[in-house]
Amino acid sequence: MIDPTVHIRLARPCSDLAAAERFYVAGLGLNVLYRVNASPGEHDLIMLGWPEASWHLELVGGANQQVAPKPTAEDLLVLYLDSPIDDSLIARLENAGGKRVAQNDYWDRWGVTVADPDGYRVVLSIRSWSNAIPAATPAI
């Protein structure tokens, strides 16, 4: 059995690491956790997240990158804020290279979606989330 507290890395290609860093750090407020500038034949990468989180986002790019970003409308990074979304956060994301986009009826009702410079979508949800399994409903 895998320990449920394992750390999760979400990795994907990036066409412009500097633009992505502006979006996720200056816009969203993530920290740069780790950075590697490519050695010959390798790729650059940046790891972004919050030091206390059990996940981080790894973006891979640079001249030696083998795969181009190919985001779809369903490639979502959803952040459950459990509160209203501050307009200044949306403005920061847009000023940092993001673009507010319509997602679908569900996410448009429960949050705001902003595409990063590569087109990957971040949903800021006003809802909360828990992985707790609900108790069984008693039979009537």
PDB file of N, CA and C in Angstrom, residues 10-66:
ATOM      1  N   LEU A  10       3.693  17.161 -10.216  1.00  0.00           N
ATOM      2  CA  LEU A  10       2.950  17.327 -11.453  1.00  0.00           C
ATOM      3  C   LEU A  10       3.933  17.908 -12.456  1.00  0.00           C
ATOM      4  N   ALA A  11       4.306  17.166 -13.472  1.00  0.00           N
ATOM      5  CA  ALA A  11       5.333  17.600 -14.417  1.00  0.00           C
ATOM      6  C   ALA A  11       4.731  17.776 -15.802  1.00  0.00           C
ATOM      7  N   ARG A  12       5.212  18.811 -16.497  1.00  0.00           N
ATOM      8  CA  ARG A  12       4.758  19.042 -17.857  1.00  0.00           C
ATOM      9  C   ARG A  12       5.750  19.931 -18.596  1.00  0.00           C
ATOM     10  N   PRO A  13       5.706  19.888 -19.935  1.00  0.00           N
ATOM     11  CA  PRO A  13       6.608  20.719 -20.718  1.00  0.00           C
ATOM     12  C   PRO A  13       6.171  22.177 -20.698  1.00  0.00           C
ATOM     13  N   CYS A  14       7.126  23.055 -20.973  1.00  0.00           N
ATOM     14  CA  CYS A  14       6.867  24.491 -20.953  1.00  0.00           C
ATOM     15  C   CYS A  14       7.665  25.139 -22.082  1.00  0.00           C
ATOM     16  N   SER A  15       7.041  26.055 -22.806  1.00  0.00           N
ATOM     17  CA  SER A  15       7.729  26.701 -23.919  1.00  0.00           C
ATOM     18  C   SER A  15       8.576  27.885 -23.482  1.00  0.00           C
ATOM     19  N   ASP A  16       8.259  28.501 -22.339  1.00  0.00           N
ATOM     20  CA  ASP A  16       8.988  29.677 -21.870  1.00  0.00           C
ATOM     21  C   ASP A  16       8.988  29.664 -20.338  1.00  0.00           C
ATOM     22  N   LEU A  17      10.069  29.153 -19.764  1.00  0.00           N
ATOM     23  CA  LEU A  17      10.123  29.022 -18.305  1.00  0.00           C
ATOM     24  C   LEU A  17      10.053  30.373 -17.592  1.00  0.00           C
ATOM     25  N   ALA A  18      10.643  31.407 -18.165  1.00  0.00           N
ATOM     26  CA  ALA A  18      10.599  32.723 -17.521  1.00  0.00           C
ATOM     27  C   ALA A  18       9.160  33.246 -17.467  1.00  0.00           C
ATOM     28  N   ALA A  19       8.408  33.082 -18.543  1.00  0.00           N
ATOM     29  CA  ALA A  19       7.012  33.518 -18.564  1.00  0.00           C
ATOM     30  C   ALA A  19       6.177  32.709 -17.581  1.00  0.00           C
ATOM     31  N   ALA A  20       6.417  31.410 -17.531  1.00  0.00           N
ATOM     32  CA  ALA A  20       5.680  30.559 -16.590  1.00  0.00           C
ATOM     33  C   ALA A  20       6.019  30.933 -15.153  1.00  0.00           C
ATOM     34  N   GLU A  21       7.285  31.206 -14.885  1.00  0.00           N
ATOM     35  CA  GLU A  21       7.674  31.615 -13.527  1.00  0.00           C
ATOM     36  C   GLU A  21       6.966  32.907 -13.127  1.00  0.00           C
ATOM     37  N   ARG A  22       6.889  33.889 -14.020  1.00  0.00           N
ATOM     38  CA  ARG A  22       6.163  35.131 -13.702  1.00  0.00           C
ATOM     39  C   ARG A  22       4.716  34.822 -13.349  1.00  0.00           C
ATOM     40  N   PHE A  23       4.076  33.964 -14.149  1.00  0.00           N
ATOM     41  CA  PHE A  23       2.669  33.643 -13.919  1.00  0.00           C
ATOM     42  C   PHE A  23       2.468  32.965 -12.562  1.00  0.00           C
ATOM     43  N   TYR A  24       3.239  31.913 -12.304  1.00  0.00           N
ATOM     44  CA  TYR A  24       3.011  31.119 -11.094  1.00  0.00           C
ATOM     45  C   TYR A  24       3.585  31.752  -9.827  1.00  0.00           C
ATOM     46  N   VAL A  25       4.657  32.518  -9.944  1.00  0.00           N
ATOM     47  CA  VAL A  25       5.251  33.141  -8.754  1.00  0.00           C
ATOM     48  C   VAL A  25       4.651  34.528  -8.514  1.00  0.00           C
ATOM     49  N   ALA A  26       4.801  35.445  -9.474  1.00  0.00           N
ATOM     50  CA  ALA A  26       4.281  36.803  -9.299  1.00  0.00           C
ATOM     51  C   ALA A  26       2.750  36.821  -9.321  1.00  0.00           C
ATOM     52  N   GLY A  27       2.144  35.970 -10.146  1.00  0.00           N
ATOM     53  CA  GLY A  27       0.687  35.959 -10.255  1.00  0.00           C
ATOM     54  C   GLY A  27       0.000  35.143  -9.186  1.00  0.00           C
ATOM     55  N   LEU A  28       0.360  33.868  -9.094  1.00  0.00           N
ATOM     56  CA  LEU A  28      -0.337  32.952  -8.188  1.00  0.00           C
ATOM     57  C   LEU A  28       0.244  32.942  -6.779  1.00  0.00           C
ATOM     58  N   GLY A  29       1.518  33.259  -6.650  1.00  0.00           N
ATOM     59  CA  GLY A  29       2.124  33.297  -5.323  1.00  0.00           C
ATOM     60  C   GLY A  29       2.873  32.035  -4.932  1.00  0.00           C
ATOM     61  N   LEU A  30       3.171  31.159  -5.918  1.00  0.00           N
ATOM     62  CA  LEU A  30       3.980  29.985  -5.605  1.00  0.00           C
ATOM     63  C   LEU A  30       5.436  30.408  -5.401  1.00  0.00           C
ATOM     64  N   ASN A  31       6.205  29.542  -4.783  1.00  0.00           N
ATOM     65  CA  ASN A  31       7.630  29.764  -4.581  1.00  0.00           C
ATOM     66  C   ASN A  31       8.424  28.934  -5.577  1.00  0.00           C
ATOM     67  N   VAL A  32       9.609  29.411  -5.931  1.00  0.00           N
ATOM     68  CA  VAL A  32      10.548  28.592  -6.689  1.00  0.00           C
ATOM     69  C   VAL A  32      11.209  27.671  -5.670  1.00  0.00           C
ATOM     70  N   LEU A  33      10.957  26.379  -5.780  1.00  0.00           N
ATOM     71  CA  LEU A  33      11.497  25.399  -4.845  1.00  0.00           C
ATOM     72  C   LEU A  33      12.840  24.851  -5.312  1.00  0.00           C
ATOM     73  N   TYR A  34      13.040  24.828  -6.641  1.00  0.00           N
ATOM     74  CA  TYR A  34      14.256  24.249  -7.205  1.00  0.00           C
ATOM     75  C   TYR A  34      14.357  24.687  -8.653  1.00  0.00           C
ATOM     76  N   ARG A  35      15.580  24.873  -9.128  1.00  0.00           N
ATOM     77  CA  ARG A  35      15.797  25.276 -10.516  1.00  0.00           C
ATOM     78  C   ARG A  35      17.051  24.585 -11.028  1.00  0.00           C
ATOM     79  N   VAL A  36      17.011  24.126 -12.269  1.00  0.00           N
ATOM     80  CA  VAL A  36      18.177  23.532 -12.913  1.00  0.00           C
ATOM     81  C   VAL A  36      18.326  24.186 -14.278  1.00  0.00           C
ATOM     82  N   ASN A  37      19.504  24.749 -14.524  1.00  0.00           N
ATOM     83  CA  ASN A  37      19.833  25.236 -15.859  1.00  0.00           C
ATOM     84  C   ASN A  37      20.569  24.111 -16.564  1.00  0.00           C
ATOM     85  N   ALA A  38      20.177  23.855 -17.781  1.00  0.00           N
ATOM     86  CA  ALA A  38      20.621  22.671 -18.515  1.00  0.00           C
ATOM     87  C   ALA A  38      22.128  22.564 -18.675  1.00  0.00           C
ATOM     88  N   SER A  39      22.597  21.351 -18.495  1.00  0.00           N
ATOM     89  CA  SER A  39      23.929  20.977 -18.940  1.00  0.00           C
ATOM     90  C   SER A  39      23.768  20.592 -20.406  1.00  0.00           C
ATOM     91  N   PRO A  40      24.859  20.525 -21.162  1.00  0.00           N
ATOM     92  CA  PRO A  40      24.720  20.143 -22.577  1.00  0.00           C
ATOM     93  C   PRO A  40      23.928  18.836 -22.734  1.00  0.00           C
ATOM     94  N   GLY A  41      22.939  18.852 -23.627  1.00  0.00           N
ATOM     95  CA  GLY A  41      22.137  17.671 -23.907  1.00  0.00           C
ATOM     96  C   GLY A  41      20.988  17.446 -22.941  1.00  0.00           C
ATOM     97  N   GLU A  42      20.833  18.299 -21.945  1.00  0.00           N
ATOM     98  CA  GLU A  42      19.747  18.157 -20.968  1.00  0.00           C
ATOM     99  C   GLU A  42      18.787  19.332 -21.105  1.00  0.00           C
ATOM    100  N   HIS A  43      17.732  19.321 -20.287  1.00  0.00           N
ATOM    101  CA  HIS A  43      16.744  20.398 -20.331  1.00  0.00           C
ATOM    102  C   HIS A  43      16.786  21.209 -19.048  1.00  0.00           C
ATOM    103  N   ASP A  44      16.263  22.428 -19.125  1.00  0.00           N
ATOM    104  CA  ASP A  44      16.089  23.279 -17.950  1.00  0.00           C
ATOM    105  C   ASP A  44      14.824  22.829 -17.238  1.00  0.00           C
ATOM    106  N   LEU A  45      14.758  23.090 -15.952  1.00  0.00           N
ATOM    107  CA  LEU A  45      13.513  22.844 -15.238  1.00  0.00           C
ATOM    108  C   LEU A  45      13.393  23.771 -14.052  1.00  0.00           C
ATOM    109  N   ILE A  46      12.153  23.965 -13.659  1.00  0.00           N
ATOM    110  CA  ILE A  46      11.847  24.758 -12.477  1.00  0.00           C
ATOM    111  C   ILE A  46      10.744  24.036 -11.715  1.00  0.00           C
ATOM    112  N   MET A  47      10.897  23.956 -10.401  1.00  0.00           N
ATOM    113  CA  MET A  47       9.875  23.358  -9.546  1.00  0.00           C
ATOM    114  C   MET A  47       9.233  24.478  -8.735  1.00  0.00           C
ATOM    115  N   LEU A  48       7.919  24.529  -8.765  1.00  0.00           N
ATOM    116  CA  LEU A  48       7.154  25.596  -8.137  1.00  0.00           C
ATOM    117  C   LEU A  48       6.149  25.012  -7.161  1.00  0.00           C
ATOM    118  N   GLY A  49       5.950  25.682  -6.049  1.00  0.00           N
ATOM    119  CA  GLY A  49       4.953  25.230  -5.084  1.00  0.00           C
ATOM    120  C   GLY A  49       5.047  26.044  -3.812  1.00  0.00           C
ATOM    121  N   TRP A  50       4.423  25.543  -2.790  1.00  0.00           N
ATOM    122  CA  TRP A  50       4.524  26.136  -1.458  1.00  0.00           C
ATOM    123  C   TRP A  50       5.315  25.164  -0.597  1.00  0.00           C
ATOM    124  N   PRO A  51       6.269  25.657   0.184  1.00  0.00           N
ATOM    125  CA  PRO A  51       7.126  24.759   0.963  1.00  0.00           C
ATOM    126  C   PRO A  51       6.365  23.757   1.832  1.00  0.00           C
ATOM    127  N   GLU A  52       5.212  24.134   2.350  1.00  0.00           N
ATOM    128  CA  GLU A  52       4.474  23.247   3.249  1.00  0.00           C
ATOM    129  C   GLU A  52       3.506  22.298   2.525  1.00  0.00           C
ATOM    130  N   ALA A  53       3.376  22.448   1.222  1.00  0.00           N
ATOM    131  CA  ALA A  53       2.431  21.615   0.459  1.00  0.00           C
ATOM    132  C   ALA A  53       3.013  20.229   0.202  1.00  0.00           C
ATOM    133  N   SER A  54       2.136  19.272  -0.078  1.00  0.00           N
ATOM    134  CA  SER A  54       2.580  17.910  -0.379  1.00  0.00           C
ATOM    135  C   SER A  54       2.603  17.661  -1.884  1.00  0.00           C
ATOM    136  N   TRP A  55       2.714  18.735  -2.665  1.00  0.00           N
ATOM    137  CA  TRP A  55       2.785  18.636  -4.117  1.00  0.00           C
ATOM    138  C   TRP A  55       3.645  19.785  -4.635  1.00  0.00           C
ATOM    139  N   HIS A  56       4.146  19.619  -5.843  1.00  0.00           N
ATOM    140  CA  HIS A  56       4.781  20.740  -6.539  1.00  0.00           C
ATOM    141  C   HIS A  56       4.607  20.554  -8.043  1.00  0.00           C
ATOM    142  N   LEU A  57       4.750  21.646  -8.762  1.00  0.00           N
ATOM    143  CA  LEU A  57       4.613  21.672 -10.203  1.00  0.00           C
ATOM    144  C   LEU A  57       6.012  21.783 -10.802  1.00  0.00           C
ATOM    145  N   GLU A  58       6.372  20.831 -11.656  1.00  0.00           N
ATOM    146  CA  GLU A  58       7.668  20.863 -12.335  1.00  0.00           C
ATOM    147  C   GLU A  58       7.439  21.216 -13.796  1.00  0.00           C
ATOM    148  N   LEU A  59       8.091  22.274 -14.241  1.00  0.00           N
ATOM    149  CA  LEU A  59       8.001  22.689 -15.635  1.00  0.00           C
ATOM    150  C   LEU A  59       9.352  22.473 -16.283  1.00  0.00           C
ATOM    151  N   VAL A  60       9.342  21.815 -17.432  1.00  0.00           N
ATOM    152  CA  VAL A  60      10.559  21.442 -18.145  1.00  0.00           C
ATOM    153  C   VAL A  60      10.591  22.212 -19.464  1.00  0.00           C
ATOM    154  N   GLY A  61      11.728  22.828 -19.760  1.00  0.00           N
ATOM    155  CA  GLY A  61      11.834  23.593 -20.994  1.00  0.00           C
ATOM    156  C   GLY A  61      13.272  23.758 -21.428  1.00  0.00           C
ATOM    157  N   GLY A  62      13.508  24.754 -22.257  1.00  0.00           N
ATOM    158  CA  GLY A  62      14.848  25.049 -22.729  1.00  0.00           C
ATOM    159  C   GLY A  62      15.109  24.510 -24.116  1.00  0.00           C
ATOM    160  N   ALA A  63      16.301  24.797 -24.598  1.00  0.00           N
ATOM    161  CA  ALA A  63      16.682  24.452 -25.975  1.00  0.00           C
ATOM    162  C   ALA A  63      16.681  22.954 -26.246  1.00  0.00           C
ATOM    163  N   ASN A  64      16.917  22.139 -25.226  1.00  0.00           N
ATOM    164  CA  ASN A  64      17.005  20.689 -25.434  1.00  0.00           C
ATOM    165  C   ASN A  64      15.702  19.957 -25.138  1.00  0.00           C
ATOM    166  N   GLN A  65      14.629  20.684 -24.942  1.00  0.00           N
ATOM    167  CA  GLN A  65      13.340  20.057 -24.649  1.00  0.00           C
ATOM    168  C   GLN A  65      12.888  19.226 -25.841  1.00  0.00           C
ATOM    169  N   GLN A  66      12.395  18.043 -25.570  1.00  0.00           N
ATOM    170  CA  GLN A  66      11.975  17.115 -26.629  1.00  0.00           C
ATOM    171  C   GLN A  66      10.483  17.184 -26.939  1.00  0.00           C
TER     172      GLN A  66
END
